[in-house]
Structure formats: C-alpha cells, structure tokens
PDB file of C-alpha atoms in Angstrom:
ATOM      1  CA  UNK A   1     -31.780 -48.233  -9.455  1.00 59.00           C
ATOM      2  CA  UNK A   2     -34.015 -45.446  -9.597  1.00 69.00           C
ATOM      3  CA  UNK A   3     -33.287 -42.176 -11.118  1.00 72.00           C
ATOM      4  CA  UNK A   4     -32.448 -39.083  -8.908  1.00 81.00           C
ATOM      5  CA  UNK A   5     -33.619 -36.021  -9.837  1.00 84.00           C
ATOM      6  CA  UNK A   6     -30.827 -33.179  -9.529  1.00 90.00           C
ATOM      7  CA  UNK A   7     -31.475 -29.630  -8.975  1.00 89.00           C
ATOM      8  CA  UNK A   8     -29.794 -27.639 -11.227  1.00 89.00           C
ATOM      9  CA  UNK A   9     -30.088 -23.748 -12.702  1.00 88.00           C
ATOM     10  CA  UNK A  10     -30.415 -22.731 -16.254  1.00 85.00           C
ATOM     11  CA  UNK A  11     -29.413 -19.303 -17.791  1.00 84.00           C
ATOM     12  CA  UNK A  12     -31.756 -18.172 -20.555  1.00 80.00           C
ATOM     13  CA  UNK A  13     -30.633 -20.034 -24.084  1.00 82.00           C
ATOM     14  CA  UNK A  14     -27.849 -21.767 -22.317  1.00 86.00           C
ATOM     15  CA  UNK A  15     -26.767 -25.455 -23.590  1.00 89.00           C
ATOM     16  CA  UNK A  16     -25.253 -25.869 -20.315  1.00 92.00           C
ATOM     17  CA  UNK A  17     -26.787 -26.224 -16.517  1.00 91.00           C
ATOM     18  CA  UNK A  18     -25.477 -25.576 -13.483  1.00 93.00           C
ATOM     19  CA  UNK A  19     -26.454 -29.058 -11.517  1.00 93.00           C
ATOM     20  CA  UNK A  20     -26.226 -29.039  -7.601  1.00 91.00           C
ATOM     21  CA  UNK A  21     -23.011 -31.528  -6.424  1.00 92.00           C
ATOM     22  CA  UNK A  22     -21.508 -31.835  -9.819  1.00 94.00           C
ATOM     23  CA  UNK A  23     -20.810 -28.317 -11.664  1.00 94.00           C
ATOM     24  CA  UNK A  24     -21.743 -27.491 -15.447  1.00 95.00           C
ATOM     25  CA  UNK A  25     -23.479 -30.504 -17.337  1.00 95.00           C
ATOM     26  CA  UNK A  26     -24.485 -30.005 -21.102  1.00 93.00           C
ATOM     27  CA  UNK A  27     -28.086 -30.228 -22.112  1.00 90.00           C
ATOM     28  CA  UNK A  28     -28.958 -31.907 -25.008  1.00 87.00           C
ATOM     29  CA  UNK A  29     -32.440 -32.498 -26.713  1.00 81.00           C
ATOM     30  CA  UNK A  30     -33.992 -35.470 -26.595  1.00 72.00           C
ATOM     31  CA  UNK A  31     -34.607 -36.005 -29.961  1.00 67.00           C
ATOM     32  CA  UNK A  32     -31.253 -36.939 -31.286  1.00 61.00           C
ATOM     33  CA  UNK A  33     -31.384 -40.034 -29.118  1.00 66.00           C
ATOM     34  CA  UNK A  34     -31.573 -43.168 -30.186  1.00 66.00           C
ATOM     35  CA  UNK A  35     -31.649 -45.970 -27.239  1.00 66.00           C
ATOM     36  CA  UNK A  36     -28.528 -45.638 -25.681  1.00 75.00           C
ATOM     37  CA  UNK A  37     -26.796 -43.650 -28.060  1.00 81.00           C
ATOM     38  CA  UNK A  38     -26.515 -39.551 -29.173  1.00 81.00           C
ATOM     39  CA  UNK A  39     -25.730 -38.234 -32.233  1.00 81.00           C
ATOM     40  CA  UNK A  40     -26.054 -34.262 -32.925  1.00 79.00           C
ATOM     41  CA  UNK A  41     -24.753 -31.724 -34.936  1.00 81.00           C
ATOM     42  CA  UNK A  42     -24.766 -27.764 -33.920  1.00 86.00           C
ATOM     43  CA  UNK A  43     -25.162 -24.805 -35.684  1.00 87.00           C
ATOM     44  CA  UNK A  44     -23.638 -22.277 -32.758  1.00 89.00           C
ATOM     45  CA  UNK A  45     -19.837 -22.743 -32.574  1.00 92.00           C
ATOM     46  CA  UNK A  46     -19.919 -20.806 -28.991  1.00 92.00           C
ATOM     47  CA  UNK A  47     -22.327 -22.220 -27.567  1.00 90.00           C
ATOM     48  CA  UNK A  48     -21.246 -26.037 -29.088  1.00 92.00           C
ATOM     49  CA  UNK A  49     -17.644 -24.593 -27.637  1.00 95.00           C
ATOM     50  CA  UNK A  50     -19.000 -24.315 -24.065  1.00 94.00           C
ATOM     51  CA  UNK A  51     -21.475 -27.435 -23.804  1.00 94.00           C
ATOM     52  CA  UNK A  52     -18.507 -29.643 -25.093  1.00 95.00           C
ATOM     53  CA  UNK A  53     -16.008 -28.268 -22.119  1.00 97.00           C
ATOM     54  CA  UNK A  54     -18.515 -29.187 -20.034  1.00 96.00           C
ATOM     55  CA  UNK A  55     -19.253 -32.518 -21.147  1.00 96.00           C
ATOM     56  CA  UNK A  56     -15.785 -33.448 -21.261  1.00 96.00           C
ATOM     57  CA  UNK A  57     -14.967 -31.975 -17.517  1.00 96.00           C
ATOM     58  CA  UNK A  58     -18.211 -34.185 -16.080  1.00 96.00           C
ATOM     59  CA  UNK A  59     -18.906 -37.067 -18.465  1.00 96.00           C
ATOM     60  CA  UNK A  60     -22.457 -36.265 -17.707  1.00 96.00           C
ATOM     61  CA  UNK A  61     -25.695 -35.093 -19.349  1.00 93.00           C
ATOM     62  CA  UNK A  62     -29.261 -33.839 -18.941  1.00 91.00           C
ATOM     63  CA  UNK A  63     -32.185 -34.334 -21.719  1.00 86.00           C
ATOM     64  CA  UNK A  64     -34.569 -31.568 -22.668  1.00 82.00           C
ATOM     65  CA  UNK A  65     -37.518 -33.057 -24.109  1.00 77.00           C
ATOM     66  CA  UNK A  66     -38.281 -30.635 -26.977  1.00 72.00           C
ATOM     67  CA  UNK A  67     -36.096 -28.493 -28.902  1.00 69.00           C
ATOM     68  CA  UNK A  68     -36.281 -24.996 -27.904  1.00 66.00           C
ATOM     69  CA  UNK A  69     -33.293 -23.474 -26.846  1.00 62.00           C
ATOM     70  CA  UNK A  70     -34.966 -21.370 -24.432  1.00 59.00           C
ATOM     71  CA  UNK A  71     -35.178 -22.403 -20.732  1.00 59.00           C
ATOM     72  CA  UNK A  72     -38.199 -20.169 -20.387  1.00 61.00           C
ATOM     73  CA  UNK A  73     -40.588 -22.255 -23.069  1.00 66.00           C
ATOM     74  CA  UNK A  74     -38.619 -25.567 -21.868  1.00 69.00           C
ATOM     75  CA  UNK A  75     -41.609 -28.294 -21.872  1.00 70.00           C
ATOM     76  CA  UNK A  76     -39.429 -29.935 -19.399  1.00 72.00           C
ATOM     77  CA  UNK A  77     -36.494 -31.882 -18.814  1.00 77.00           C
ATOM     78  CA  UNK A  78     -36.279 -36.435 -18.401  1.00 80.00           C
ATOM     79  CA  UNK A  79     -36.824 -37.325 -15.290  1.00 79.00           C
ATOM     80  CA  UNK A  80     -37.529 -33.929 -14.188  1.00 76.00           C
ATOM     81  CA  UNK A  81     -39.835 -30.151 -14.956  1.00 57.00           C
ATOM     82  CA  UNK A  82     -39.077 -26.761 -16.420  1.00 52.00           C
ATOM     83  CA  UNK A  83     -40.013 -25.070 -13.085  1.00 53.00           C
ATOM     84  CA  UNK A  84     -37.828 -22.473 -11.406  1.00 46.00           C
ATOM     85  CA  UNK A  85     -36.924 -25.409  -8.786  1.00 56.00           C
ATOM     86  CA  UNK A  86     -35.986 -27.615 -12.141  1.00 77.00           C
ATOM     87  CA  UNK A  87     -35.010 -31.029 -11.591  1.00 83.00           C
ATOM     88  CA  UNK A  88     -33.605 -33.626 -14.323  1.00 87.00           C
ATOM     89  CA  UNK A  89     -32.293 -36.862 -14.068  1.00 89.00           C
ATOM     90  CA  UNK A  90     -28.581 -37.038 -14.691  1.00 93.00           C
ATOM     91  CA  UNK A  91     -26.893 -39.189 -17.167  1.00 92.00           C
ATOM     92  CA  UNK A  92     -23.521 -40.421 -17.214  1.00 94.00           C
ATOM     93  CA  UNK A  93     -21.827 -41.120 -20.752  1.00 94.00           C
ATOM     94  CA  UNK A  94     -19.408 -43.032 -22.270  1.00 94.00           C
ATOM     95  CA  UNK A  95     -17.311 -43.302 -25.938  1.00 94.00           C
ATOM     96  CA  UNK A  96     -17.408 -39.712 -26.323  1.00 94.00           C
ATOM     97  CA  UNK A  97     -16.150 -38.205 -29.667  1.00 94.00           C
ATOM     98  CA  UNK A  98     -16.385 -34.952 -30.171  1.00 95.00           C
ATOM     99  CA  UNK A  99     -15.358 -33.347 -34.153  1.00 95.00           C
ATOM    100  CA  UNK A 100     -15.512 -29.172 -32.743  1.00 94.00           C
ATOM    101  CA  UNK A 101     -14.581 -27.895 -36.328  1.00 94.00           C
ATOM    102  CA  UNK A 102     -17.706 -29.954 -37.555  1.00 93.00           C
ATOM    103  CA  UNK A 103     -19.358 -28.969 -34.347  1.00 92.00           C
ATOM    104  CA  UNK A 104     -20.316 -33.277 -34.001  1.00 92.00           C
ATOM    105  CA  UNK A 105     -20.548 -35.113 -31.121  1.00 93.00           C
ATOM    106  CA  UNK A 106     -21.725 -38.825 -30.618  1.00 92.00           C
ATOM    107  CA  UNK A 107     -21.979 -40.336 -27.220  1.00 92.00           C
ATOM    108  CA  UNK A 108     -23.591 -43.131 -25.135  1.00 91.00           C
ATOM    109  CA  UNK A 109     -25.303 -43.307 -22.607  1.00 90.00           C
ATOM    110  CA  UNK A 110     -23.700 -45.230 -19.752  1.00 92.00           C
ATOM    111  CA  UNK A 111     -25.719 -44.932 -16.331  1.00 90.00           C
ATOM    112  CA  UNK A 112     -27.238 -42.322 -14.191  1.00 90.00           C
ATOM    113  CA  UNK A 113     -25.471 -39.876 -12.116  1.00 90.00           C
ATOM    114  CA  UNK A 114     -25.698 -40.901  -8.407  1.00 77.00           C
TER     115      UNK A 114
END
C-alpha cells in the first residue's frame, strides 16, 4: 500500500498537528526510531502533556525528520515537506505506554493511516 500524504497545520513549536480527516496527531522526531519501534523521553511536561492526549485520542503519528522544535526551520516531515501546504505520511501505532511523571513514551509502529 502506498503512503498517503495528509495535509495537516502546525502552530509554531507545537508537538502536535492538526491533520485534515483525523484531528490532533503528535509529532515526533525521527530520530528516536528504531525500525518499527519509538522510544523518547521529554524535557517539557506541557507540551509532553498535550502530544500524549493526542496520541492516545488518535493512535496515530507523524515523523519530523530533524529535531528542531520549530515548524518554521522544520527540514521536513516522512513522507511529506515543511511547506505552508505541509503534507506527512500518517502512522498508526500500537503497544503504547506512556510513564507522564517520567515524561516516557514507547510505541510501535503498526500501519499507515488510510
């Protein structure tokens, strides 16, 4: 199957994005993957706070493919671009366990989001 590339808006130093047909969807940087499975650990409770709601409500995720938490210097997004029109393929996850007071979360990743 091949990816679809979902619209979706960003506010500036967000973790979250609005993505067209499915609501809020964390981002998460690229990175802290390894294959099919995500480990990270935050350092912004509020933020971590917000980007967990949202990946609990949708079961879904985007990648960013560097680490800067600012949508403006973005280099881009998996399956997808940094542009104002930004696209990203969307990731479904599975065996989600989220630790907020250590601010933890370790996921993998399932499929794609139709």
């Amino acid at each position: 199957m091949k990816p679809k590339a979902h619209r979706f808006t960003r506010k500036p130093f967000a973790w979250t994005v609005e993505v067209e047909g499915i609501g809020a969807v964390p981002v998460f940087h690229k990175r802290h993957r390894t294959g099919m499975h995500y480990h990270h650990i935050a350092k912004d409770a509020a933020r971590f706070a917000a980007q967990m709601d949202a990946l609990e409500a949708t079961g879904s995720m985007i990648l960013q493919l560097d680490e800067s938490d600012d949508d403006l210097k973005c280099l881009g997004y998996v399956g997808g671009s940094s542009t104002t029109a930004a696209r990203a393929t969307v990731f479904t996850v599975g065996n989600v366990q989220i630790d907020r007071d250590a601010l933890a979360v370790r996921f993998d990743v399932v499929g794609l989001a139709g």
